[in-house]
XYZ file of C-alpha atoms in Angstrom:
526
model
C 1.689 -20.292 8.978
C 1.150 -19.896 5.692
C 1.719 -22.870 2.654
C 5.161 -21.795 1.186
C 5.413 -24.557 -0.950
C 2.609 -23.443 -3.294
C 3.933 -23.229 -6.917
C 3.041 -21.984 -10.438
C 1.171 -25.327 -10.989
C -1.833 -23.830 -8.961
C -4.079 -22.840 -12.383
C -3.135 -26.006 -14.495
C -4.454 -27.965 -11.199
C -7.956 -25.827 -11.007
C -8.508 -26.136 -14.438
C -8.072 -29.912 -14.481
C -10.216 -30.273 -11.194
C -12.989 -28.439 -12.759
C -12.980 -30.524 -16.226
C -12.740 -33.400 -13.945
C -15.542 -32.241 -11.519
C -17.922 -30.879 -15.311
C -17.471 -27.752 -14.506
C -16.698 -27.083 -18.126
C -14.293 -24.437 -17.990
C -11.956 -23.762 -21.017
C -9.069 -21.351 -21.753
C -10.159 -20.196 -24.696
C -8.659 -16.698 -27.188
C -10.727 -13.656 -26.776
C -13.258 -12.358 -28.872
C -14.253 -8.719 -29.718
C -17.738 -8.835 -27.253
C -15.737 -9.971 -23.864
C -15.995 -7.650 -21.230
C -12.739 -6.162 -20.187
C -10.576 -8.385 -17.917
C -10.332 -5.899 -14.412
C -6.935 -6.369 -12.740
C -6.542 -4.773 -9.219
C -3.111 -3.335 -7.704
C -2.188 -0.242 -5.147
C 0.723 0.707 -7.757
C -0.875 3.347 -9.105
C 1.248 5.233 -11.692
C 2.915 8.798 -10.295
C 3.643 10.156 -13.994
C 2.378 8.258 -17.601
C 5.648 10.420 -18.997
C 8.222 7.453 -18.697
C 11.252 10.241 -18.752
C 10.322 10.888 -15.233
C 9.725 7.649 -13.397
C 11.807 4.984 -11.557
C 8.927 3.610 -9.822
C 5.564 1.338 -10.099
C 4.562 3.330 -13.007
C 6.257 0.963 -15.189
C 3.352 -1.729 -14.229
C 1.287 0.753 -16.517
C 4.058 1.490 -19.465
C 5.223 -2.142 -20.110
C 1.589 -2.515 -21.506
C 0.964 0.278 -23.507
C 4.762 2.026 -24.651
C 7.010 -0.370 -26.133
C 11.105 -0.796 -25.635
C 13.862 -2.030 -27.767
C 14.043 -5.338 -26.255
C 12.215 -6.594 -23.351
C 11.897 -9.489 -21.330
C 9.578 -12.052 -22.882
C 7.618 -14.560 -20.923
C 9.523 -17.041 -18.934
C 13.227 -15.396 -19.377
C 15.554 -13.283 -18.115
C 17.821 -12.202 -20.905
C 16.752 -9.510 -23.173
C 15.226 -10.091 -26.504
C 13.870 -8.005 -29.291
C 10.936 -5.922 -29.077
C 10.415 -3.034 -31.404
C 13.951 -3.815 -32.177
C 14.171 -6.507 -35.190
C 17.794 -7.174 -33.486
C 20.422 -6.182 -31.560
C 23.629 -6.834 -30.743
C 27.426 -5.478 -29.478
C 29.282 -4.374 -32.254
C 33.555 -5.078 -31.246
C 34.444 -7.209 -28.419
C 34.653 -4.443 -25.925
C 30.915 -4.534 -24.469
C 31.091 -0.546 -25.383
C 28.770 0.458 -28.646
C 24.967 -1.546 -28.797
C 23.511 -1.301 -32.041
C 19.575 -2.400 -32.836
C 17.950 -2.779 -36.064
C 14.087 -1.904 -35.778
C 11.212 -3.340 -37.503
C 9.618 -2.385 -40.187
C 6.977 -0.672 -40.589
C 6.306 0.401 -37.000
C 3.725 2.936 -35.576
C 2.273 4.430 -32.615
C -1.001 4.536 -31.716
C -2.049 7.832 -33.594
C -0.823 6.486 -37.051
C 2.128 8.416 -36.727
C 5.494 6.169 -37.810
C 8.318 5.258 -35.034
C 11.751 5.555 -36.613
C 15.204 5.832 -35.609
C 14.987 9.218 -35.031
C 12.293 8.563 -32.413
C 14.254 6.064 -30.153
C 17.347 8.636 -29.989
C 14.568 11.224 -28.854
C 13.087 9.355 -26.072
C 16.294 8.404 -24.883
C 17.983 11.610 -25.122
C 15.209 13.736 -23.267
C 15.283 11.299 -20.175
C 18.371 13.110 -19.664
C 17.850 16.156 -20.755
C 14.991 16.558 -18.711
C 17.017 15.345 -15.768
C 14.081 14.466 -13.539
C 15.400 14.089 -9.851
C 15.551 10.544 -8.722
C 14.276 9.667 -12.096
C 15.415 7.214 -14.914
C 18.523 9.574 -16.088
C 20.298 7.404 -13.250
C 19.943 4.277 -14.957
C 21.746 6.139 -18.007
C 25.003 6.691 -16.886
C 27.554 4.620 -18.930
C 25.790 5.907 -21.789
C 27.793 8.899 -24.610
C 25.659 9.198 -26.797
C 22.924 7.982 -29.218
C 23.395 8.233 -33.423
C 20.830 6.905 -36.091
C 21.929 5.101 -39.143
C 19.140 5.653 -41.442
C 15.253 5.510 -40.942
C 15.634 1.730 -38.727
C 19.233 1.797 -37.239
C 20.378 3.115 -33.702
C 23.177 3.382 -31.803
C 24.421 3.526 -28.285
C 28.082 4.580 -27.549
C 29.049 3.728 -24.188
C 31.245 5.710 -22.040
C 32.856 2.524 -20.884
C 32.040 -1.368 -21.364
C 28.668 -2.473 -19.905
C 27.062 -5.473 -20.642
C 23.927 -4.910 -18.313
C 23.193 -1.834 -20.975
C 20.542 -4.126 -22.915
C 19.361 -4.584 -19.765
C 18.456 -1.376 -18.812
C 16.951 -0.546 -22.661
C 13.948 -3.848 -21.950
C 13.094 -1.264 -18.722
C 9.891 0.707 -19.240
C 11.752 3.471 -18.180
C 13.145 3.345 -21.611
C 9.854 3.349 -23.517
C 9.664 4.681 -27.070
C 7.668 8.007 -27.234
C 7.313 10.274 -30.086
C 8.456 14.049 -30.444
C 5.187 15.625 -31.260
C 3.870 14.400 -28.118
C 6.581 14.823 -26.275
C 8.956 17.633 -26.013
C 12.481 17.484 -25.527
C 12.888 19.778 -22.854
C 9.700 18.994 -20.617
C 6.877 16.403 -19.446
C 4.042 15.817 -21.314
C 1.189 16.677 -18.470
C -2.002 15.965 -20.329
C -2.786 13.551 -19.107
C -2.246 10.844 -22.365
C -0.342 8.599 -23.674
C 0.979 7.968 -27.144
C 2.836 4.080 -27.487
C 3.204 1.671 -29.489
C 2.814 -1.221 -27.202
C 0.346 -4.162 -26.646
C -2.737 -1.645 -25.464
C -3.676 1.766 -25.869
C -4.437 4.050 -22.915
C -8.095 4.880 -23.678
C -8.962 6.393 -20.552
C -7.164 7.637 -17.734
C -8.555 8.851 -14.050
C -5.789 9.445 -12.003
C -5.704 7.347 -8.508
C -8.649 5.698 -10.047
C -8.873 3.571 -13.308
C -6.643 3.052 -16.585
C -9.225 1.483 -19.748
C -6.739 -0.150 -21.690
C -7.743 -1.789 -25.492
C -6.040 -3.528 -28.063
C -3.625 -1.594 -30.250
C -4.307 -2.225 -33.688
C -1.178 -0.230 -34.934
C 0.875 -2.489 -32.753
C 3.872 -4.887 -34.124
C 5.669 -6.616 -31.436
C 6.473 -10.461 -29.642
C 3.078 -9.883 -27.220
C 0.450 -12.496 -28.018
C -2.177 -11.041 -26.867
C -4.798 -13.213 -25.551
C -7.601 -10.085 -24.477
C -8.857 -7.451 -26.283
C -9.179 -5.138 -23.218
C -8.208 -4.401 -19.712
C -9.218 -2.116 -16.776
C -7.050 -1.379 -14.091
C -8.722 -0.300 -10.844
C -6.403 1.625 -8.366
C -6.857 0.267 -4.970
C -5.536 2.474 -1.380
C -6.404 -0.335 0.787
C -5.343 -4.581 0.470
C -8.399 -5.283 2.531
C -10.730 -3.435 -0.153
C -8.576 -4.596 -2.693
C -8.899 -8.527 -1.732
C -12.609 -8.195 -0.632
C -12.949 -6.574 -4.818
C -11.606 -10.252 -5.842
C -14.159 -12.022 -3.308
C -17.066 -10.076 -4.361
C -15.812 -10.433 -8.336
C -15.796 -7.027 -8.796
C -12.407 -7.602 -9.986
C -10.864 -10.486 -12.110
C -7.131 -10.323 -11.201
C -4.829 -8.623 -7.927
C -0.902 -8.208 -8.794
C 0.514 -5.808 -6.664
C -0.853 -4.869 -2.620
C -2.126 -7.511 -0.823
C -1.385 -7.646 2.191
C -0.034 -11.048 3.985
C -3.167 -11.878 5.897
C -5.517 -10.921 2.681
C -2.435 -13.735 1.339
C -3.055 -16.148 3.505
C -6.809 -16.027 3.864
C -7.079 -16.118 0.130
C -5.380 -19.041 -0.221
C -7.232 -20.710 2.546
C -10.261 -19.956 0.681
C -9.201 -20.616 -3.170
C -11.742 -24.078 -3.100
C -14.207 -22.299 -1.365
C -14.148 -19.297 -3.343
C -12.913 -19.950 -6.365
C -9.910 -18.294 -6.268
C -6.190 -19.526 -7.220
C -3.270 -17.930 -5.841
C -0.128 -17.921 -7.605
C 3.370 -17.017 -6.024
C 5.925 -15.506 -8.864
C 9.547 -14.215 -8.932
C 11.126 -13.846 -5.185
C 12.954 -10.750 -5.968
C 11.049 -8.602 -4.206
C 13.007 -6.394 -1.507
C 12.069 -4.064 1.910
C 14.941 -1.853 3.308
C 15.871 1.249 5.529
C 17.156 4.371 4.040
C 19.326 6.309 6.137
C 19.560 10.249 5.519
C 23.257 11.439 5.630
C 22.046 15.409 6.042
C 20.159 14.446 9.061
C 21.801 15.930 12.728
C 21.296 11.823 13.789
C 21.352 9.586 10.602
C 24.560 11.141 9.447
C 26.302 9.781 12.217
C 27.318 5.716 11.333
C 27.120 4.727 14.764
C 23.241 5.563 14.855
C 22.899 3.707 11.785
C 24.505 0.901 13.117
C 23.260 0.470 16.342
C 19.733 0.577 14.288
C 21.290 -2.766 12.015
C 22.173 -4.209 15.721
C 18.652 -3.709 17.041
C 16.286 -4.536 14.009
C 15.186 -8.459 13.745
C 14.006 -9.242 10.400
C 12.601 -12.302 11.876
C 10.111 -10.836 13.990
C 8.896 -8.344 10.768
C 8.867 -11.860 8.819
C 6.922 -13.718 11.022
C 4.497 -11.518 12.974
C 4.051 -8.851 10.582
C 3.864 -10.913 7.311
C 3.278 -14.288 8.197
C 5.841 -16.087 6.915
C 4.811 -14.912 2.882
C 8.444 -12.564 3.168
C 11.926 -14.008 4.577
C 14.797 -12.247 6.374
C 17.211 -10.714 4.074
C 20.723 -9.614 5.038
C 21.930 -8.361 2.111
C 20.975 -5.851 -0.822
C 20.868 -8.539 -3.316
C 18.163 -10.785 -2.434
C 18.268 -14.713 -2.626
C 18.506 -16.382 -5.686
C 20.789 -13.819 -7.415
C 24.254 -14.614 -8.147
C 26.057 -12.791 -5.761
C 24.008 -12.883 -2.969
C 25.668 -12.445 0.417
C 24.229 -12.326 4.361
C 26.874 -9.588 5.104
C 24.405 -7.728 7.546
C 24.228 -10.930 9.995
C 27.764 -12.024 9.619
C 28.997 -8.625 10.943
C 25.904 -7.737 13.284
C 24.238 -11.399 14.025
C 21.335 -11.898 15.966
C 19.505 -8.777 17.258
C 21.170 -7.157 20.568
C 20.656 -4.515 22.691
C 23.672 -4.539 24.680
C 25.699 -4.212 21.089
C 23.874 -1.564 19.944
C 24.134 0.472 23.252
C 28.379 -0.564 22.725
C 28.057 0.944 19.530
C 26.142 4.244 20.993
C 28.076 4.658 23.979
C 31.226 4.215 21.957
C 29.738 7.282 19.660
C 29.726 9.356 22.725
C 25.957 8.983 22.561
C 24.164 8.394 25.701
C 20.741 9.709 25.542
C 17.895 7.800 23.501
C 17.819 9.094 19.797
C 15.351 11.035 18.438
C 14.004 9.384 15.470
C 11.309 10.124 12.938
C 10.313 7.359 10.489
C 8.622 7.569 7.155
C 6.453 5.291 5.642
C 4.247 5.584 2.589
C 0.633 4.431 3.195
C -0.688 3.564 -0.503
C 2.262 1.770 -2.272
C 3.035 -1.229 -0.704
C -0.285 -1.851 0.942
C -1.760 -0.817 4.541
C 0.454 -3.971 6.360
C 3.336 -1.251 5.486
C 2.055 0.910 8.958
C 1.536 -2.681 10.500
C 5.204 -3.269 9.887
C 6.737 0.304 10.701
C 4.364 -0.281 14.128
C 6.802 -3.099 14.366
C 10.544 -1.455 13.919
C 9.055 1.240 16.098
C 8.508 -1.410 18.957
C 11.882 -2.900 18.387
C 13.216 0.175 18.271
C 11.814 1.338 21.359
C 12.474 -1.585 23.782
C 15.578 -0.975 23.688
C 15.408 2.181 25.128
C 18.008 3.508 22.736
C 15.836 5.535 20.414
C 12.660 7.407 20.847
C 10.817 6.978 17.519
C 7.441 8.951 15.921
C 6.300 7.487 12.704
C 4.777 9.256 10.055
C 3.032 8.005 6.668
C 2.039 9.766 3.285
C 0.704 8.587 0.440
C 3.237 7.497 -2.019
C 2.569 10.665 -4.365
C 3.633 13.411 -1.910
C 6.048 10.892 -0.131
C 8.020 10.552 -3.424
C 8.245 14.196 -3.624
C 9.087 14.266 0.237
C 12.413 11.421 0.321
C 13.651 13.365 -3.100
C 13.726 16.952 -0.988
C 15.237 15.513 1.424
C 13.022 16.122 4.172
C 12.835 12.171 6.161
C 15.736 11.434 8.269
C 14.568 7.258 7.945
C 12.084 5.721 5.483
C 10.873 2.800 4.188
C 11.636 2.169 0.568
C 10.649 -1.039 -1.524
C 12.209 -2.446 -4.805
C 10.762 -4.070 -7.812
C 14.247 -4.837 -9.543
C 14.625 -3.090 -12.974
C 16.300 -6.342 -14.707
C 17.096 -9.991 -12.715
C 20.806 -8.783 -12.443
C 23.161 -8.049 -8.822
C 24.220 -4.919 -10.337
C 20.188 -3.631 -9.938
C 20.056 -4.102 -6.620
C 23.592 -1.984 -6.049
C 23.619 0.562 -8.619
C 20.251 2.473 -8.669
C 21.598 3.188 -5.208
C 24.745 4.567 -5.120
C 26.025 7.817 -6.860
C 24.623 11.344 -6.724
C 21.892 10.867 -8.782
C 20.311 7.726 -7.418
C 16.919 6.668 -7.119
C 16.687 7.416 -3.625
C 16.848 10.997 -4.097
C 19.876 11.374 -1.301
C 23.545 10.931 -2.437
C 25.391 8.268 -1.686
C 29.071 8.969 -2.705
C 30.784 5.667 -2.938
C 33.796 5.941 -4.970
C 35.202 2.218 -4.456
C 31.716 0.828 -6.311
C 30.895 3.383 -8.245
C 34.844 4.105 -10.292
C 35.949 0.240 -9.151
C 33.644 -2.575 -8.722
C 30.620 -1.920 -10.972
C 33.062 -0.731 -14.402
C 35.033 -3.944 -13.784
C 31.241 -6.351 -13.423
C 29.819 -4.385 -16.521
C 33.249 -5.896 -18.719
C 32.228 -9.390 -17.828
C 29.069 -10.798 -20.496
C 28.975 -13.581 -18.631
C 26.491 -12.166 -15.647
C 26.909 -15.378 -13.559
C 30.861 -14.597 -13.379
C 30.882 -11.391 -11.541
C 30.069 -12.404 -7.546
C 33.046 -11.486 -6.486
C 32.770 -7.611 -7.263
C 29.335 -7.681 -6.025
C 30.194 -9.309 -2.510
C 32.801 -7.028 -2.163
C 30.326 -3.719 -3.416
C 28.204 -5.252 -0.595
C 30.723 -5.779 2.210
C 30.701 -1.595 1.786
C 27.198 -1.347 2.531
C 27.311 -3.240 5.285
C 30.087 -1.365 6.491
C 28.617 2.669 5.523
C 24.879 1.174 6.191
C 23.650 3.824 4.747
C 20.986 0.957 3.170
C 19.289 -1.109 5.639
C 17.952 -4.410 4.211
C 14.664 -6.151 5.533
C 13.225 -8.766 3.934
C 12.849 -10.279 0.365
C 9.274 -11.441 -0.470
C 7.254 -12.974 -3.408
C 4.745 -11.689 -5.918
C 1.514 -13.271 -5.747
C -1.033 -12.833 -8.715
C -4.672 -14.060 -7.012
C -7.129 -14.475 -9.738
C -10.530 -15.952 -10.141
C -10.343 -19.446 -10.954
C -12.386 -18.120 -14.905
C -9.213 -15.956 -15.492
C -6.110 -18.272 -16.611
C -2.829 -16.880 -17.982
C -1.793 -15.668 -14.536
C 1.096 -17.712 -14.231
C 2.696 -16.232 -17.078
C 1.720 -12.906 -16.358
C 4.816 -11.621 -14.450
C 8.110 -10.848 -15.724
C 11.356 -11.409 -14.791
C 11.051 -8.034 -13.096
C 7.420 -8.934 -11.737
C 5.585 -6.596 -13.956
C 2.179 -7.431 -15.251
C 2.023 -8.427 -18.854
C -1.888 -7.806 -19.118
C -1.587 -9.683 -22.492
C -1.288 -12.888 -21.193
C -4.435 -12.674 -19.234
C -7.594 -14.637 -20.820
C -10.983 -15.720 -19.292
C -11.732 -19.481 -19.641
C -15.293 -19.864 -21.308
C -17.706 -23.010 -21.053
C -18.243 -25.923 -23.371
């Protein structure tokens, strides 16, 4: 079973063991002759244009495109970025105004103005990109510029999570010569003005990242490059850290490459270090499918399912059960799927079939994509498929894509189950509730839920105070449980494994578990 109580402290302890031991290793600044620090993931981007992603790309943009605010290291309330401030103007939560620094530029040379943020905000909408970042937009009116460094967002209605959504990389800061109001740029670049610039780019394969010398921003950047490799596979990716072809792993590894690595970290000198627990697994149910569409199927799939098993066998103990859409550790948290389920049943789920009118085993098909999440994603559909089947309710087939054509796939429709992970946006209940409801959701398939959408979420977004709105978000999450049309799995961890001559990797992550590559340094020897 694998060592859960392993903490942040993991680094500070190498490095002190190795001083102790004369191994003479030092965290030291970087200097302009260091090779590039090589990070490994399997979140390879889908689309460098942020207008059209709502997905892992962001690992790439938060590190070369800049945002208003942002998250910096070690908190979870927005702060200025490109924006000098910002701040609510009235008492009503409803128009956000930021000031932005002076003298800002992207990476061309070109200046970044006022005029600039109210484009890049304007064409995620315009451009309208299904299942895209337009979703996360929609208490916003409109945007207005008040001179060369002042911009304005007018709110439909209050909504104090709006600063929240402005420090996602969805809402990077993008030029109009680069990119046009109407469309995606597809060349293949990137102009920012964050930490790095993009200096080369093979898709599926490699980003070269350097040090942006136009750049003006909070990121102290401790490295002067950084290559990402793009892995397809957590066993290549974790033998790449054994063999140091790699420096860093942040997003992939699978939960036996997990615990083996942190068997090994003394004998291989690697450190493992766990991050933000926000991390969530879950079912999505398609309501234009002849079977899915029915409630009964859906819930006799709740009644079946036992998270435990998928914990424990699949993933070793590194992910925990999670009965609820909000994961652990965020106010307004519930278990609502095992207080009206409880423990796994058979006989309950047939109740709930035969009840339906439904007395043959169900045809199923289940989707899974092979490349995001790592490979232990088939090992873990293998499992709901067994579950599934032992109860001789359902017959299930699984299939599997890679995540570029199975993004395209879920948005057309075409999956009647699939497996969908979540990276939250901002450390906030209303991410894990929002993105999913509505017609334009991130999910790609409507989920018309008048009661949260017109009701519970307006009346959270009035309230500043974020740890003072649990009671709307139990009750938005007694109406999943009751539509499960969202089927939650587990909640896991974010582990950054590192060789023991790269420190900074316990500062790396963000309240959102994105990579800030700038924090990422090699030690050097005295």
């Amino acid at each position: 079973m694998f060592n859960r109580t392993r903490s942040l402290q993991t680094a500070a302890a190498l490095v002190s063991i190795s001083l102790v031991a004369g191994c003479g290793l030092l965290e030291s600044q970087s200097s302009d002759d260091e090779e590039p620090i090589v990070v490994g993931t399997t979140s390879a981007p889908s689309t460098l244009d942020p207008a059209a992603a709502w997905d892992g790309s962001w690992e790439l943009y938060r590190n070369v495109y800049q945002t208003l605010v942002s998250f910096p290291t070690g908190s979870s309330t927005p702060e200025p970025d490109a924006a000098e401030h910002c701040e609510f103007r009235g008492e009503n939560n409803q128009v956000y105004h930021c000031e932005l620094r002076k003298g800002l530029q992207f990476s061309d040379g070109s200046s970044l103005d006022a005029k600039d943020v109210k484009h890049s905000i304007d064409r995620i909408r315009k451009i309208g990109v299904t299942g895209g970042p337009e979703g996360m937009l929609g208490s916003l009116d409109k945007v207005t510029v008040e001179g060369e460094r002042g911009v304005t967002f007018h709110l439909e209605k209050p909504d104090a999570t709006f600063p929240f959504v402005l420090a996602t990389p969805a809402m990077s800061l993008v030029n109009e010569e680069d990119y046009p109001a109407g469309k995606l740029r597809n060349d293949g670049a990137v102009t920012g003005s964050g930490p790095y610039v993009l200096q080369e780019y093979k898709e599926d394969d490699t980003s070269e990242l350097v040090r942006n010398d136009k750049y003006k921003g909070p990121a102290d950047r401790k490295n002067n490059a950084v290559t990402i490799r793009y892995f397809q596979d957590s066993a290549e990716l974790a033998g790449a850290l054994k063999k140091k072809d790699i420096d860093v792993t942040f997003r992939g590894l699978a939960s036996e490459d997990i615990v083996d690595l942190d068997a090994q970290n003394s004998k291989k000198g690697i450190q493992l270090i766990e991050g933000a627990g926000t991390e969530t697994r879950y079912l999505v149910f398609n309501p234009k499918d002849r079977w899915t569409k029915n409630p009964a199927v859906r819930k006799a799939i709740a009644q079946v399912i036992d998270r435990w098993a998928i914990a424990h066998n699949v993933y070793k103990d590194t992910v925990e059960p999670l009965y609820s859409m909000v994961p652990q550790g965020v106010a307004g948290h519930t278990t609502g799927f095992f207080d009206t389920f409880g423990k796994p049943s058979t006989a309950k789920a047939r109740a709930i079939l035969d009840e339906a009118g439904i007395n043959e085993p169900v045809p199923l098909t289940l989707w899974y994509t092979t490349d995001r999440y790592g490979s232990v994603t088939r090992t873990e559909f293998e499992e709901i498929e067994r579950q599934l089947e032992a109860s001789k309710l359902f017959d299930i087939k699984l299939e599997g894509r890679p995540w570029r054509t199975y993004e395209k796939g879920y948005r057309a429709g075409e999956y009647p189950v699939f497996g969908r992970g979540w990276f939250p946006d901002f450390p906030d209940a209303d991410n894990f509730i929002a993105p999913f409801v509505g017609e334009n959701n991130a999910l790609g398939t409507p989920y018309p839920s008048p009661k949260i959408i017109a009701d519970l979420l307006p009346q959270s977004r009035r309230e500043p105070d974020r740890g003072a709105v649990a009671r709307e978000f139990e009750a938005a999450q007694e109406i999943l449980v009751k539509d499960a049309r969202l089927l939650p799995l587990w909640q896991g961890k974010q582990y950054v494994a590192a060789s023991e001559e790269i420190a900074g990797g316990e500062r790396a992550l963000d309240p959102s578990t994105i990579m800030q590559m700038w924090e990422l340094h090699r030690k050097t020897s005295w």
